[in-house]
PDB file of C-alpha atoms in Angstrom:
ATOM      1  CA  UNK A  16    -141.140-189.463 118.027  1.00 55.00           C
ATOM      2  CA  UNK A  17    -143.339-190.759 115.099  1.00 64.00           C
ATOM      3  CA  UNK A  18    -143.008-193.750 115.807  1.00 75.00           C
ATOM      4  CA  UNK A  19    -144.896-194.281 119.480  1.00 79.00           C
ATOM      5  CA  UNK A  20    -148.519-194.194 119.627  1.00 76.00           C
ATOM      6  CA  UNK A  21    -150.848-191.199 120.883  1.00 72.00           C
ATOM      7  CA  UNK A  22    -153.293-192.697 123.550  1.00 72.00           C
ATOM      8  CA  UNK A  23    -156.681-193.007 122.408  1.00 71.00           C
ATOM      9  CA  UNK A  24    -159.906-189.889 122.270  1.00 73.00           C
ATOM     10  CA  UNK A  25    -162.832-192.070 123.198  1.00 67.00           C
ATOM     11  CA  UNK A  26    -162.372-195.397 124.524  1.00 68.00           C
ATOM     12  CA  UNK A  27    -163.747-198.711 122.812  1.00 63.00           C
ATOM     13  CA  UNK A  28    -166.893-199.876 123.130  1.00 59.00           C
ATOM     14  CA  UNK A  29    -168.434-203.368 122.886  1.00 62.00           C
ATOM     15  CA  UNK A  30    -170.402-204.707 119.713  1.00 68.00           C
ATOM     16  CA  UNK A  31    -174.293-203.617 120.364  1.00 80.00           C
ATOM     17  CA  UNK A  32    -174.686-207.085 118.939  1.00 84.00           C
ATOM     18  CA  UNK A  33    -173.165-210.631 119.670  1.00 87.00           C
ATOM     19  CA  UNK A  34    -172.811-213.270 116.834  1.00 89.00           C
ATOM     20  CA  UNK A  35    -176.400-213.928 116.749  1.00 93.00           C
ATOM     21  CA  UNK A  36    -177.799-211.562 116.736  1.00 94.00           C
ATOM     22  CA  UNK A  37    -176.138-210.655 113.579  1.00 93.00           C
ATOM     23  CA  UNK A  38    -176.784-213.542 111.828  1.00 94.00           C
ATOM     24  CA  UNK A  39    -180.034-213.146 112.223  1.00 95.00           C
ATOM     25  CA  UNK A  40    -180.022-209.129 111.112  1.00 95.00           C
ATOM     26  CA  UNK A  41    -178.655-210.802 107.251  1.00 95.00           C
ATOM     27  CA  UNK A  42    -181.482-213.421 107.159  1.00 96.00           C
ATOM     28  CA  UNK A  43    -183.964-210.113 108.334  1.00 96.00           C
ATOM     29  CA  UNK A  44    -182.352-207.967 105.824  1.00 96.00           C
ATOM     30  CA  UNK A  45    -181.692-210.957 103.101  1.00 96.00           C
ATOM     31  CA  UNK A  46    -185.575-211.890 103.834  1.00 97.00           C
ATOM     32  CA  UNK A  47    -188.974-210.490 102.221  1.00 97.00           C
ATOM     33  CA  UNK A  48    -190.256-207.374 103.239  1.00 97.00           C
ATOM     34  CA  UNK A  49    -192.549-206.134 105.152  1.00 94.00           C
ATOM     35  CA  UNK A  50    -196.363-204.949 104.285  1.00 95.00           C
ATOM     36  CA  UNK A  51    -196.391-202.124 102.645  1.00 96.00           C
ATOM     37  CA  UNK A  52    -192.622-201.702 102.262  1.00 96.00           C
ATOM     38  CA  UNK A  53    -191.037-201.833  99.074  1.00 97.00           C
ATOM     39  CA  UNK A  54    -187.841-203.347 100.562  1.00 97.00           C
ATOM     40  CA  UNK A  55    -186.005-202.614 104.047  1.00 97.00           C
ATOM     41  CA  UNK A  56    -184.984-199.295 105.645  1.00 97.00           C
ATOM     42  CA  UNK A  57    -182.492-199.885 108.449  1.00 97.00           C
ATOM     43  CA  UNK A  58    -185.104-198.890 111.061  1.00 97.00           C
ATOM     44  CA  UNK A  59    -187.420-200.886 109.908  1.00 97.00           C
ATOM     45  CA  UNK A  60    -184.957-203.510 110.240  1.00 97.00           C
ATOM     46  CA  UNK A  61    -184.001-202.117 113.557  1.00 96.00           C
ATOM     47  CA  UNK A  62    -187.505-201.928 114.676  1.00 96.00           C
ATOM     48  CA  UNK A  63    -187.656-205.761 113.744  1.00 96.00           C
ATOM     49  CA  UNK A  64    -185.390-207.206 116.345  1.00 95.00           C
ATOM     50  CA  UNK A  65    -186.331-205.654 118.897  1.00 95.00           C
ATOM     51  CA  UNK A  66    -190.454-206.808 118.641  1.00 96.00           C
ATOM     52  CA  UNK A  67    -188.937-210.016 118.095  1.00 94.00           C
ATOM     53  CA  UNK A  68    -186.770-210.252 121.421  1.00 94.00           C
ATOM     54  CA  UNK A  69    -183.480-210.333 119.674  1.00 93.00           C
ATOM     55  CA  UNK A  70    -182.455-207.381 120.946  1.00 92.00           C
ATOM     56  CA  UNK A  71    -183.242-204.965 123.619  1.00 92.00           C
ATOM     57  CA  UNK A  72    -182.935-201.729 121.774  1.00 93.00           C
ATOM     58  CA  UNK A  73    -181.259-200.996 118.460  1.00 93.00           C
ATOM     59  CA  UNK A  74    -181.137-197.992 117.540  1.00 94.00           C
ATOM     60  CA  UNK A  75    -180.782-198.328 113.460  1.00 95.00           C
ATOM     61  CA  UNK A  76    -177.350-196.570 113.327  1.00 94.00           C
ATOM     62  CA  UNK A  77    -175.804-199.900 114.864  1.00 93.00           C
ATOM     63  CA  UNK A  78    -177.240-201.972 112.149  1.00 94.00           C
ATOM     64  CA  UNK A  79    -176.347-200.218 108.990  1.00 94.00           C
ATOM     65  CA  UNK A  80    -172.315-200.756 110.826  1.00 92.00           C
ATOM     66  CA  UNK A  81    -172.884-204.430 111.257  1.00 92.00           C
ATOM     67  CA  UNK A  82    -175.082-204.547 108.565  1.00 92.00           C
ATOM     68  CA  UNK A  83    -171.857-203.080 106.513  1.00 92.00           C
ATOM     69  CA  UNK A  84    -168.822-205.034 108.552  1.00 84.00           C
ATOM     70  CA  UNK A  85    -171.155-207.975 107.519  1.00 72.00           C
ATOM     71  CA  UNK A  86    -170.403-206.883 103.775  1.00 72.00           C
TER      72      UNK A  86
END
């Protein structure tokens, strides 16, 4: 019937970034871009998070989703 829930096709995935990590991403995105760049790109942000050892690995797409959620 219309009121019954359909089974989910894909399992839910736990968020890659947690509170402190998301805060650091937002802080980084609001800071001055690195030398030679007019602004932060998602790939630059993801690379800096890994380089700064804030997270082991992250894709630019995950960074985008996190920033969009914070918006």
